[in-house]
PDB file of C-alpha atoms in Angstrom:
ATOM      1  CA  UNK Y  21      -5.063 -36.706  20.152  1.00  0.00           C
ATOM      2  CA  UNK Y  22      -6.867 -33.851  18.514  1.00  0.00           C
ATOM      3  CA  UNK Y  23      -3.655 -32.096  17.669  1.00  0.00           C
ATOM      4  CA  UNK Y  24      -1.881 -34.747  16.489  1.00  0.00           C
ATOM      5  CA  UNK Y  25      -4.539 -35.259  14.252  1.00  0.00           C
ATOM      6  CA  UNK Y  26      -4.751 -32.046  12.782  1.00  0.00           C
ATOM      7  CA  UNK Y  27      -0.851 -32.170  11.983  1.00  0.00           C
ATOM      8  CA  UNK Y  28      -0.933 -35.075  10.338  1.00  0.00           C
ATOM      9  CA  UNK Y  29      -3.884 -34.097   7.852  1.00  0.00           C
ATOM     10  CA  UNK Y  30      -1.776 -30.846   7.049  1.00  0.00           C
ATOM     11  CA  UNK Y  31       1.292 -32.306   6.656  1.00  0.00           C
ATOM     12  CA  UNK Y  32      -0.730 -34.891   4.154  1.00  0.00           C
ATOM     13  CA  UNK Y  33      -3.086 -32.575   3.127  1.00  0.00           C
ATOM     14  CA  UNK Y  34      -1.038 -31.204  -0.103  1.00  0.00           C
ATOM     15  CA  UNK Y  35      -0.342 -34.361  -1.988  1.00  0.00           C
ATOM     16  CA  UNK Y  36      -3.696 -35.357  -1.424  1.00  0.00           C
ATOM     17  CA  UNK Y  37      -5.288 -32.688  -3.191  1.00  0.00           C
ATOM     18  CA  UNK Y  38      -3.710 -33.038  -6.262  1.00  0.00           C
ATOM     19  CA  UNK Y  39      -4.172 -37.298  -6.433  1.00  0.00           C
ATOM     20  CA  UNK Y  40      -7.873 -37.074  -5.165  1.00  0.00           C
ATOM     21  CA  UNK Y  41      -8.332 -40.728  -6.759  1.00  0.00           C
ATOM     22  CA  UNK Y  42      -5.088 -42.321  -6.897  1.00  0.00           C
ATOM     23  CA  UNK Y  43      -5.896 -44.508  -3.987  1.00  0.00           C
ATOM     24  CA  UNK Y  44      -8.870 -46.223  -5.607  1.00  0.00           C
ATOM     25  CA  UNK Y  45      -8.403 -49.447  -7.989  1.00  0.00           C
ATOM     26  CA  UNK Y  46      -7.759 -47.953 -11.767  1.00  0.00           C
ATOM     27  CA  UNK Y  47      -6.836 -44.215 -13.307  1.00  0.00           C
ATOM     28  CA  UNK Y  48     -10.217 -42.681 -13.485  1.00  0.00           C
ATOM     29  CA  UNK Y  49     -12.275 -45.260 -12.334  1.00  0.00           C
ATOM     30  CA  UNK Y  50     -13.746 -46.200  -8.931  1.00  0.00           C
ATOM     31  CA  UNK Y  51     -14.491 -49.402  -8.207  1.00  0.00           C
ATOM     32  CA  UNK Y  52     -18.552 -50.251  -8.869  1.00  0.00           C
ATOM     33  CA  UNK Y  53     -21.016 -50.913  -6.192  1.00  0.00           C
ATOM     34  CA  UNK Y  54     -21.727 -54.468  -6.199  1.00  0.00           C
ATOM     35  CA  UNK Y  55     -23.903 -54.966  -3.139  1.00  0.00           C
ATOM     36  CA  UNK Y  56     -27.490 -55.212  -4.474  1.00  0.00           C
ATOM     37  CA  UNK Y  57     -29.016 -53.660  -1.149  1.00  0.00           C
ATOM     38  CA  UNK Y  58     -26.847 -51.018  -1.428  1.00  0.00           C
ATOM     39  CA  UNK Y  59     -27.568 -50.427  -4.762  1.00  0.00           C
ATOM     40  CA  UNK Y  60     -31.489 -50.362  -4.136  1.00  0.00           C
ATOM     41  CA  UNK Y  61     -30.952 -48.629  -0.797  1.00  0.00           C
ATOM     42  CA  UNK Y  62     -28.783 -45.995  -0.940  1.00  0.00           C
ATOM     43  CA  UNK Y  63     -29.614 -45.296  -4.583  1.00  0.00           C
ATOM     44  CA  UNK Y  64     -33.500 -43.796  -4.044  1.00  0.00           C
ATOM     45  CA  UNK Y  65     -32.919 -40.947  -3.080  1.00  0.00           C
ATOM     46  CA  UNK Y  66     -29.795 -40.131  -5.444  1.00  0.00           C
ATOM     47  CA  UNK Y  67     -26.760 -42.093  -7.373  1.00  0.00           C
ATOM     48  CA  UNK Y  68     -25.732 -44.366  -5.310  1.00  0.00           C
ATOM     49  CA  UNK Y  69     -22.352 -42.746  -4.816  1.00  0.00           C
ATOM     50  CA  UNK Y  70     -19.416 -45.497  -4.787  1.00  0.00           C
ATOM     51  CA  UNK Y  71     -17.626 -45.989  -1.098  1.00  0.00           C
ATOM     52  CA  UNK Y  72     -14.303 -45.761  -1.990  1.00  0.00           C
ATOM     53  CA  UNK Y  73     -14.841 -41.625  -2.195  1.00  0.00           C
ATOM     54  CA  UNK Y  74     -14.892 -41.257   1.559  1.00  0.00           C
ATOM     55  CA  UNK Y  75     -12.603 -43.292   4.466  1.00  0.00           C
ATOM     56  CA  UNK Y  76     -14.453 -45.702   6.482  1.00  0.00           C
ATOM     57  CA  UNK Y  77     -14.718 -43.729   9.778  1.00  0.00           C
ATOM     58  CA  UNK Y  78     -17.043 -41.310   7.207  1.00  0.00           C
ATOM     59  CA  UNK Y  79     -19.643 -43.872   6.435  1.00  0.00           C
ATOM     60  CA  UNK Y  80     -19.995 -45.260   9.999  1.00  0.00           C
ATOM     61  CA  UNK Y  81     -20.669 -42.105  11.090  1.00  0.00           C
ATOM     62  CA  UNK Y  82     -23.295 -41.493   8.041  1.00  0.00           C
ATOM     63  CA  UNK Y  83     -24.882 -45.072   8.882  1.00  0.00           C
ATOM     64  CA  UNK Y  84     -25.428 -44.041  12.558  1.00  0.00           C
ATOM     65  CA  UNK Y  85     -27.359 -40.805  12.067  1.00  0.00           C
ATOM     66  CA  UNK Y  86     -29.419 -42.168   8.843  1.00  0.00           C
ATOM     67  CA  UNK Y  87     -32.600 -40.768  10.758  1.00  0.00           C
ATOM     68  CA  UNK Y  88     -31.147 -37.223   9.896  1.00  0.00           C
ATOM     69  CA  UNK Y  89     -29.356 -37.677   6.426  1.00  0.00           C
ATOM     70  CA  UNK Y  90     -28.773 -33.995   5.303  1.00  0.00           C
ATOM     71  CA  UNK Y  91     -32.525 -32.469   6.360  1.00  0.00           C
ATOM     72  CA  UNK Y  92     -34.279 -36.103   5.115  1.00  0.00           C
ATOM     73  CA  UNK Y  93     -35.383 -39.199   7.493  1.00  0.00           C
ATOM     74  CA  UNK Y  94     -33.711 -41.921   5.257  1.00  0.00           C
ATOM     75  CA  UNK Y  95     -33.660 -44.305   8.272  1.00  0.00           C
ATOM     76  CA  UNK Y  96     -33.549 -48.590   7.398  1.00  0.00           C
ATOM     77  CA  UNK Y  97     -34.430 -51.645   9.873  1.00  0.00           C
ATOM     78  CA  UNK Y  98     -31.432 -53.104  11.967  1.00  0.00           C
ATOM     79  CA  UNK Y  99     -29.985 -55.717   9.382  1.00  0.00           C
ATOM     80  CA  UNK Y 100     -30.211 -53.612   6.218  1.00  0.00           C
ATOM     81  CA  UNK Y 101     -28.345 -50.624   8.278  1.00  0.00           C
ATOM     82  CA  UNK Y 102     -25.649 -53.590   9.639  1.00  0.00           C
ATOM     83  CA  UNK Y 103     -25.366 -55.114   5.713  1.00  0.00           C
ATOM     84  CA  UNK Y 104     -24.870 -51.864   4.270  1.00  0.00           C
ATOM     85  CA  UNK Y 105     -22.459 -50.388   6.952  1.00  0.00           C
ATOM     86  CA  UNK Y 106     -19.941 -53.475   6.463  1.00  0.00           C
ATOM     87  CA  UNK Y 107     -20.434 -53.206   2.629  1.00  0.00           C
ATOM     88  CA  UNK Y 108     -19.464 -49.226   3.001  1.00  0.00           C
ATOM     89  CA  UNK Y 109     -16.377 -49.034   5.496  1.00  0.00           C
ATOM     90  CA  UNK Y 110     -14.906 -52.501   3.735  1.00  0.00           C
ATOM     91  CA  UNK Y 111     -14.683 -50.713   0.856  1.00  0.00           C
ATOM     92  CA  UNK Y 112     -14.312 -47.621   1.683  1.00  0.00           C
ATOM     93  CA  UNK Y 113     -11.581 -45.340   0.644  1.00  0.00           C
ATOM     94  CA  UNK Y 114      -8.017 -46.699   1.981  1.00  0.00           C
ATOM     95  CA  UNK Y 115      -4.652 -45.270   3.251  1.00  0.00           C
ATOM     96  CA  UNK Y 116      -6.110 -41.694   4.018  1.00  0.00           C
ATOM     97  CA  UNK Y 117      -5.177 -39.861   6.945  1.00  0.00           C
ATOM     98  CA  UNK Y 118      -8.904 -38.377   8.692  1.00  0.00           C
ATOM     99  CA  UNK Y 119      -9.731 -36.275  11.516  1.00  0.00           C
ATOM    100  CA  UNK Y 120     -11.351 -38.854  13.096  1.00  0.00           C
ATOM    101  CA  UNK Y 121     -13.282 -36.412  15.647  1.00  0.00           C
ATOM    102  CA  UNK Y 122     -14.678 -34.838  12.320  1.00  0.00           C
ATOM    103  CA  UNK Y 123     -14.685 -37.174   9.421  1.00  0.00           C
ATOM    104  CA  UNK Y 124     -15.899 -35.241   5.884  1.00  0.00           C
ATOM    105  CA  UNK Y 125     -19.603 -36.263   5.130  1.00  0.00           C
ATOM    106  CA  UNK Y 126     -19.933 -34.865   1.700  1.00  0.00           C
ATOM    107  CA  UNK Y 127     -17.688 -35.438  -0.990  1.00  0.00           C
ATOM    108  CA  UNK Y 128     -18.894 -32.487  -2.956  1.00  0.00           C
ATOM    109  CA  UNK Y 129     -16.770 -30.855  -0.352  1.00  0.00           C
ATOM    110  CA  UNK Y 130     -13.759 -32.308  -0.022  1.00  0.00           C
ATOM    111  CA  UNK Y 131     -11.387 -30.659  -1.509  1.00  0.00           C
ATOM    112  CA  UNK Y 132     -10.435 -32.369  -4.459  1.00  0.00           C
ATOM    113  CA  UNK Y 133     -13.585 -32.178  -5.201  1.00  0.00           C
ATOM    114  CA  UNK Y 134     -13.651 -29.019  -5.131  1.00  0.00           C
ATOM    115  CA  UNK Y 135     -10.635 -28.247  -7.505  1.00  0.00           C
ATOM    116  CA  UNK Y 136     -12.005 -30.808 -10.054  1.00  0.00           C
ATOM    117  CA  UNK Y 137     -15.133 -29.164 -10.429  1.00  0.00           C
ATOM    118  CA  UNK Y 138     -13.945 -25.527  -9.548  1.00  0.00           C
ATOM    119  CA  UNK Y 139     -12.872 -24.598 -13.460  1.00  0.00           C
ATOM    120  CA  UNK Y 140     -15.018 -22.928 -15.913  1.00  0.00           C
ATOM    121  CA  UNK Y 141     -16.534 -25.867 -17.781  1.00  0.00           C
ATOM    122  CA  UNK Y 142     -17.576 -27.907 -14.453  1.00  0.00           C
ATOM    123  CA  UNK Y 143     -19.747 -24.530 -13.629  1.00  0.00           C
ATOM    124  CA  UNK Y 144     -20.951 -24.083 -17.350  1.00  0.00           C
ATOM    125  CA  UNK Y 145     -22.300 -27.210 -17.506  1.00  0.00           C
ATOM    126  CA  UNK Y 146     -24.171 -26.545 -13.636  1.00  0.00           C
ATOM    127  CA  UNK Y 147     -25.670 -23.593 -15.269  1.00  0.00           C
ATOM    128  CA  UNK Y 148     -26.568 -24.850 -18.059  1.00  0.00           C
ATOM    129  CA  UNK Y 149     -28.662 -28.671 -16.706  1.00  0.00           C
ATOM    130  CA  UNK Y 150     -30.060 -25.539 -13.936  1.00  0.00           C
ATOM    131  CA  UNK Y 151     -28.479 -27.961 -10.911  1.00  0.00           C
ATOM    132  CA  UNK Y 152     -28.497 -26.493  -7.769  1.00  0.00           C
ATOM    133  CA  UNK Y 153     -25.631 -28.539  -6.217  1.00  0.00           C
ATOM    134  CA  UNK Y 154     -23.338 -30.970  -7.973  1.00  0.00           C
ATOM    135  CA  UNK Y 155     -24.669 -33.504  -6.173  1.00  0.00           C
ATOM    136  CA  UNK Y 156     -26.553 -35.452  -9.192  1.00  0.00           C
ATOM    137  CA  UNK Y 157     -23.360 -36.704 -10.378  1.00  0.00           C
ATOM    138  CA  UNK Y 158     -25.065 -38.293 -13.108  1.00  0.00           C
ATOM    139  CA  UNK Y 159     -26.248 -35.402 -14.660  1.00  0.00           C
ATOM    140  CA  UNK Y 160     -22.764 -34.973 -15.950  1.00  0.00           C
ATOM    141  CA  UNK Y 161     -21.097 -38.042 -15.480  1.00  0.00           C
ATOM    142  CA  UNK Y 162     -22.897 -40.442 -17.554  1.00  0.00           C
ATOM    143  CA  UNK Y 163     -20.548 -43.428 -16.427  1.00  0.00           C
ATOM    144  CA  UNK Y 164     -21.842 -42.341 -13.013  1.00  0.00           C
ATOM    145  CA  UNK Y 165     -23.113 -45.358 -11.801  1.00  0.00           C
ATOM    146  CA  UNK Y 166     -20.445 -47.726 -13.010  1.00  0.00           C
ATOM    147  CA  UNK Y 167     -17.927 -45.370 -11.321  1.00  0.00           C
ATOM    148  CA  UNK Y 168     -16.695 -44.044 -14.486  1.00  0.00           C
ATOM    149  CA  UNK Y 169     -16.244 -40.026 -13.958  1.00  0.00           C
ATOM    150  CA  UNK Y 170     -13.898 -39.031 -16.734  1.00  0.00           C
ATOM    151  CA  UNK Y 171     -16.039 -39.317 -19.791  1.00  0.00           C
ATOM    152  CA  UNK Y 172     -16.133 -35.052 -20.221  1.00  0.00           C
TER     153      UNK Y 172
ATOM    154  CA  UNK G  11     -67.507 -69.077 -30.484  1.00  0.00           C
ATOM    155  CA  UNK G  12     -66.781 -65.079 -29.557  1.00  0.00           C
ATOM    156  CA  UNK G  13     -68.248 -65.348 -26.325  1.00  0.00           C
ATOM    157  CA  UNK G  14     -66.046 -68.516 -25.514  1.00  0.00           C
ATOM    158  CA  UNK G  15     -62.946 -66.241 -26.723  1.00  0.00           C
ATOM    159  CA  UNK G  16     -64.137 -63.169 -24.524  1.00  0.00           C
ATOM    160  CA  UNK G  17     -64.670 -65.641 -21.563  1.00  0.00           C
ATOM    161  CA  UNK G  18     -61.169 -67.354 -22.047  1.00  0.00           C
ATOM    162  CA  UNK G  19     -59.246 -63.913 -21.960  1.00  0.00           C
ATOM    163  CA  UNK G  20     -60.964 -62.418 -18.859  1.00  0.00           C
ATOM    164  CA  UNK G  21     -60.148 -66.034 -17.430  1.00  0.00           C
ATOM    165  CA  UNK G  22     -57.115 -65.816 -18.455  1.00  0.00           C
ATOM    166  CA  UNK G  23     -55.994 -61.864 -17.270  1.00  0.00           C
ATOM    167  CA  UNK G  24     -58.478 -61.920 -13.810  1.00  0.00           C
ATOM    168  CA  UNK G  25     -55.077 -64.211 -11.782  1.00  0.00           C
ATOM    169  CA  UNK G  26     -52.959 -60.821 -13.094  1.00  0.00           C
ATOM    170  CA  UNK G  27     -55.185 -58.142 -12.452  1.00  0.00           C
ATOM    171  CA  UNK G  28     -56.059 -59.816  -9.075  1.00  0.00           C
ATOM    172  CA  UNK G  29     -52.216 -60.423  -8.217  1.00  0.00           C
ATOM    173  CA  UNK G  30     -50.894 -57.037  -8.935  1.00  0.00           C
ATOM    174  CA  UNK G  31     -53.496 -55.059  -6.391  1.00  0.00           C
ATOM    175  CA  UNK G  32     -54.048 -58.200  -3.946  1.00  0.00           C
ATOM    176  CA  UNK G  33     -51.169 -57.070  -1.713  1.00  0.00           C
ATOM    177  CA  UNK G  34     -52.767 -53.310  -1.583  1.00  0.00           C
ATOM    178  CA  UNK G  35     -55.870 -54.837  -0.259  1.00  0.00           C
ATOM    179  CA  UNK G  36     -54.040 -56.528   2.391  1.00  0.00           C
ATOM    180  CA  UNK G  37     -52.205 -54.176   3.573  1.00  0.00           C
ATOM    181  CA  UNK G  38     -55.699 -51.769   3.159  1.00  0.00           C
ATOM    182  CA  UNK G  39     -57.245 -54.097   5.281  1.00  0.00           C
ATOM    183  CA  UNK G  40     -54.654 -54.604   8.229  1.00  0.00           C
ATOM    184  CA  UNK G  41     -54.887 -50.328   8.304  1.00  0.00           C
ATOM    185  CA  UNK G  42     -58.817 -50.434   8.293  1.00  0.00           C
ATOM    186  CA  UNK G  43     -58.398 -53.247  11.578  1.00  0.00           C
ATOM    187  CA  UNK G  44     -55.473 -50.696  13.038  1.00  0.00           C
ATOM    188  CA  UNK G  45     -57.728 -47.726  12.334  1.00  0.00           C
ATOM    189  CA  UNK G  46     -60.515 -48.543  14.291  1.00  0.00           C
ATOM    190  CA  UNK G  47     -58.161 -49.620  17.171  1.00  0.00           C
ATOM    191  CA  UNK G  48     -56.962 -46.165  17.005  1.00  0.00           C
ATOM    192  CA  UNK G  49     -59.846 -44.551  16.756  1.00  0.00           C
ATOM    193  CA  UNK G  50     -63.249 -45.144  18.047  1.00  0.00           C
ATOM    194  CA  UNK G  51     -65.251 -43.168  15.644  1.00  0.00           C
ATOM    195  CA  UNK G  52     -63.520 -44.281  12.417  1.00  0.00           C
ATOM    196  CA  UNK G  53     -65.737 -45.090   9.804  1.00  0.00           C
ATOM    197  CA  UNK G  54     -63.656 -45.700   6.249  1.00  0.00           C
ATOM    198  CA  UNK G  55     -60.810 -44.122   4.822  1.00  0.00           C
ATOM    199  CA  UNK G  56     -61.555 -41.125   2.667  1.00  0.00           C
ATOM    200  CA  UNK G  57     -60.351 -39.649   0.141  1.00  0.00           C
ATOM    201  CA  UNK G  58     -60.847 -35.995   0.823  1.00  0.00           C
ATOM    202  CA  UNK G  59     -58.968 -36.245   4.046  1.00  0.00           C
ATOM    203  CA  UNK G  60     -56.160 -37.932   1.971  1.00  0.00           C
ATOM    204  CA  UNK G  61     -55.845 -35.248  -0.245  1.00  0.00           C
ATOM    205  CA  UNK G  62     -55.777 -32.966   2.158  1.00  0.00           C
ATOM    206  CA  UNK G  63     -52.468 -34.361   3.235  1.00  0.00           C
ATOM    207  CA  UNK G  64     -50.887 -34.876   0.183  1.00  0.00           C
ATOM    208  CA  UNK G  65     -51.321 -31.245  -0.402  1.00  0.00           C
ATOM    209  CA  UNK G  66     -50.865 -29.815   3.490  1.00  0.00           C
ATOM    210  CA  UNK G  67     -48.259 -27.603   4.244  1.00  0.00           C
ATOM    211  CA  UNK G  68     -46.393 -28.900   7.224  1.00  0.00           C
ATOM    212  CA  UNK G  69     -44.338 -26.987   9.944  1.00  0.00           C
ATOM    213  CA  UNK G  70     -43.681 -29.217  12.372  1.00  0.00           C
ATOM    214  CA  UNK G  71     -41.223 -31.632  10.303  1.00  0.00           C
ATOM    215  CA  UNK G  72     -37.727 -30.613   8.959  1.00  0.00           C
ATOM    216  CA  UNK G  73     -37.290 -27.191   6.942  1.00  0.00           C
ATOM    217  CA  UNK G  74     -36.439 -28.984   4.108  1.00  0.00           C
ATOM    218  CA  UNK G  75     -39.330 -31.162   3.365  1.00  0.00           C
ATOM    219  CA  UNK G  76     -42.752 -28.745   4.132  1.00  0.00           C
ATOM    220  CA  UNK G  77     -45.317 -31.343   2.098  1.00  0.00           C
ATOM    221  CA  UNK G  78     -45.378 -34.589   0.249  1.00  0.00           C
ATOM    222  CA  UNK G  79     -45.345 -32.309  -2.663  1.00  0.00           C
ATOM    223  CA  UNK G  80     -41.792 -31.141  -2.254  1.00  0.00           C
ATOM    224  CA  UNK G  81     -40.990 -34.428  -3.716  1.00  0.00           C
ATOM    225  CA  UNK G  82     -44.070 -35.778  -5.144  1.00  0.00           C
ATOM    226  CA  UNK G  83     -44.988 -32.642  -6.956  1.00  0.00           C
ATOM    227  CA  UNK G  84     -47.871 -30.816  -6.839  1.00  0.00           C
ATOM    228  CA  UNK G  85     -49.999 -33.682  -8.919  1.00  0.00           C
ATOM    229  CA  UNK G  86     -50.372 -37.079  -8.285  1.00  0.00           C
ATOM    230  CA  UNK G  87     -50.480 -37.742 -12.047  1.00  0.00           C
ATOM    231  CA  UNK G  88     -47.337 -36.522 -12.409  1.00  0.00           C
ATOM    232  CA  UNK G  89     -43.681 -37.326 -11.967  1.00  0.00           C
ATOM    233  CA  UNK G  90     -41.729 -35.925  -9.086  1.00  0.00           C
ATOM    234  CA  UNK G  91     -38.047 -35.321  -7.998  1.00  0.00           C
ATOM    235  CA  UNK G  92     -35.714 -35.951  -4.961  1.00  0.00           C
ATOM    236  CA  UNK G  93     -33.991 -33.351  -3.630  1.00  0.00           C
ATOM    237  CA  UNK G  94     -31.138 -34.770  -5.398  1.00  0.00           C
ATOM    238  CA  UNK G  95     -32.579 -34.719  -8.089  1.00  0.00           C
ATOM    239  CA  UNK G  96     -33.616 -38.490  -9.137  1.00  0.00           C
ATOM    240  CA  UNK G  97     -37.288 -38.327 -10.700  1.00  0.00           C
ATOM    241  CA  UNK G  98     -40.301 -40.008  -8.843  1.00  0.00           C
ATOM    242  CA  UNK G  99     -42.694 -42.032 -10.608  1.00  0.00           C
ATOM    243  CA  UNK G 100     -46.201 -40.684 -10.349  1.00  0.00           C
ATOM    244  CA  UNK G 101     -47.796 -41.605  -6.783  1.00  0.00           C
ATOM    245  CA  UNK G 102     -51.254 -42.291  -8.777  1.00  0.00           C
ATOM    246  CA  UNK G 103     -51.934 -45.561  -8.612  1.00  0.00           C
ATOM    247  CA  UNK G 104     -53.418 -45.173 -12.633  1.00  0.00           C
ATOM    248  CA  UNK G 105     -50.054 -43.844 -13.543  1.00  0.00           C
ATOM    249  CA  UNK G 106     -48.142 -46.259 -11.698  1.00  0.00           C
ATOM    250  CA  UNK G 107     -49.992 -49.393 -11.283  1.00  0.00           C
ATOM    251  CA  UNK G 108     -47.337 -51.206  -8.963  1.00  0.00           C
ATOM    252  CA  UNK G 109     -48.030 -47.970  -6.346  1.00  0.00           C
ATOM    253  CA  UNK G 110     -48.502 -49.602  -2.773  1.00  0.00           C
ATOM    254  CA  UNK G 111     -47.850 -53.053  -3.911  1.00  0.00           C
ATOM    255  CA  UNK G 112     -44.530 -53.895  -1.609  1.00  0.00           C
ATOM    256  CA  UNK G 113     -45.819 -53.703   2.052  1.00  0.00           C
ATOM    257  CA  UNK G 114     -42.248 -53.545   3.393  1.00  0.00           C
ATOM    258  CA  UNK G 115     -41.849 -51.059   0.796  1.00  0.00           C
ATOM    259  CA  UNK G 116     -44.880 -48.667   2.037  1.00  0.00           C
ATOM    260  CA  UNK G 117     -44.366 -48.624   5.343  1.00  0.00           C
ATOM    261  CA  UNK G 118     -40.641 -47.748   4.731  1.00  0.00           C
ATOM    262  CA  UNK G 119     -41.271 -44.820   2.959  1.00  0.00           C
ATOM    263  CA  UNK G 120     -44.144 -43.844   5.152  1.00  0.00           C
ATOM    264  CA  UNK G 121     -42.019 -43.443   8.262  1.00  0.00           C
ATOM    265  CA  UNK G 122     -39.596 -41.623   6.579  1.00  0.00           C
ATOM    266  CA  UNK G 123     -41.608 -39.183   4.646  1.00  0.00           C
ATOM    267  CA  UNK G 124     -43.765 -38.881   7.914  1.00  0.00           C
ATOM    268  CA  UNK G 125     -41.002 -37.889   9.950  1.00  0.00           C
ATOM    269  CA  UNK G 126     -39.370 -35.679   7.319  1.00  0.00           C
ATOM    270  CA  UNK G 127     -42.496 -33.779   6.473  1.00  0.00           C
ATOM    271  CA  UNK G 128     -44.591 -33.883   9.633  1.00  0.00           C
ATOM    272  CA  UNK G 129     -41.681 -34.623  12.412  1.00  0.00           C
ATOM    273  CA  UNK G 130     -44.037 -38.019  13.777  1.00  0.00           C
ATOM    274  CA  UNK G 131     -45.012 -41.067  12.204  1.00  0.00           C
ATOM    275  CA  UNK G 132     -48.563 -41.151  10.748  1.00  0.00           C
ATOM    276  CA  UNK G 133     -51.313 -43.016  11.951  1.00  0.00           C
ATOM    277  CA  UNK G 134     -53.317 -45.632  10.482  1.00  0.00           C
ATOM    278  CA  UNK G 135     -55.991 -43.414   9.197  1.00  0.00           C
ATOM    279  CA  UNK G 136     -53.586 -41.149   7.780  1.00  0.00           C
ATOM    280  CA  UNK G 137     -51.903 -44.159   5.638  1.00  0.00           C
ATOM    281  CA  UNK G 138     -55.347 -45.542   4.697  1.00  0.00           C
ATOM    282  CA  UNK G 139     -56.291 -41.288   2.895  1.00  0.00           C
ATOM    283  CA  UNK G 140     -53.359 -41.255   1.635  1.00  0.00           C
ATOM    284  CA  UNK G 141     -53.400 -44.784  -0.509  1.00  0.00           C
ATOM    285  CA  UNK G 142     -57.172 -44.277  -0.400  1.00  0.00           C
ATOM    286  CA  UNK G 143     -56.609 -40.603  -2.581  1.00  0.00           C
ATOM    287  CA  UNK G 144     -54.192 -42.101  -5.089  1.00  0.00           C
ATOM    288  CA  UNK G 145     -56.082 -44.916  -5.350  1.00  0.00           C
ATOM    289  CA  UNK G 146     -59.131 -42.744  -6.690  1.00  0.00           C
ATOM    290  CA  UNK G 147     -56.373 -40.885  -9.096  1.00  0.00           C
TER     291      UNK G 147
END
């Protein structure tokens, strides 16, 4: 299972990288959160960041470990965590081949990601707002929150 | 006739002012009944001891959160920041009158920044400082 796995991520692996966002509803949008308790929920702590930028497997796996959310408790009662799990995975990122015994967490890392924000002016503008991570999408990305990321 | 005026205002802003902190008090008061369940002794929240944990630097929780002011900053009167990023309203409750006014709210964030900074829950006593301090902000 694992092998087979791994073979077909690299054989999809290429194409993938260069249409990181082809699979989600317009050009350079991503579809808006429209869940108020996800909104609220997952939004305190930082941008709420839209599902359809990981696959489904990635956000069950978040919604199960919530007590340890990257070094931070950011645990929720029974319902909330079943509400915003369904919300999540149903609209979650489709048609996407994932190592399921390792599904990304971070979409700062994947690497689309990566290449989008690996040229001079994504790192100019880090330096320059003094952000440690890219993480505060909305630091750049004004549109942020209404999934709009191509406003530069 | 200015009296009457006087009178009619307070009359009229006491239901607000009372509405806005009444869920704080009921939430202070279910911690004072907890508190002395917990803890023979206990005579009152205080605010000394509350400060003392808004300020205390904590090894027993995760590396990344030592204190309440890692995200709360190092004043109560003034704004904080996520790790992410996002600001944080001021936790004084002069700054930010609707501080500890959402019960569900409170004891949310209290188990979470509990176990983040201190790696356990806190206890009754340590809730009622904590509000107690800000309160006195």
């Amino acid at each position: 299972m694992k092998i087979k796995n791994k073979l077909i991520i690299t054989i999809f692996s290429l194409p993938l990288i260069a249409t990181p966002l082809a699979l989600t509803a317009s050009d350079d949008n991503v579809p808006p959160i429209k869940n108020k308790l996800v909104l609220e929920e997952c939004g305190a702590c930082h941008l709420a960041f839209q599902p359809a930028f990981l696959p489904a497997i990635s956000w069950e796996k978040m919604m199960n470990e919530l007590e340890n959310h990257f070094g931070e408790d950011a645990s929720l009662d029974k319902e909330m965590t079943r509400e915003i799990t369904n919300y999540m995975m149903a609209n979650a990122q489709k048609n996407k081949i994932v190592n399921f015994d390792n599904p990304p967490l971070r979409i700062t890392e994947l690497r689309w990601f990566k290449h989008e924000h690996g040229e001079r002016e994504a790192k100019n503008m880090l330096n320059k707002k003094k952000l440690n991570s890219y993480v505060d999408c909305a630091a750049c990305h004004k549109g942020a929150d209404k999934g709009y990321y191509d406003d530069d | 006739m200015r009296n009457i005026i006087i009178i009619l205002i307070f009359l009229l802003l006491f239901p607000l002012t009372a509405s806005i902190s009444a869920p704080r008090d009921d939430y202070l008061g279910q911690l004072e009944k907890m508190a002395k369940q917990f803890d023979d002794s206990f005579s009152g929240f205080s605010v000394e001891r509350g400060k003392e944990l808004y300020f205390r630097k904590s090894t027993t929780g995760k590396a990344e959160t030592p204190s309440c002011t890692t995200c709360h900053s190092d004043s109560p009167l003034k704004a904080g920041q996520t790790r992410a990023g996002k600001p944080i309203d001021p936790m004084a409750v002069s700054k930010t009158p609707s501080r500890f006014t959402d019960i569900e709210k409170i004891e949310k964030w209290f188990r979470r920044n509990c176990k983040s900074v201190l790696g356990r829950e806190c206890t009754p006593i340590e809730k009622g400082d904590f509000i107690t301090f800000l309160m006195s902000q």
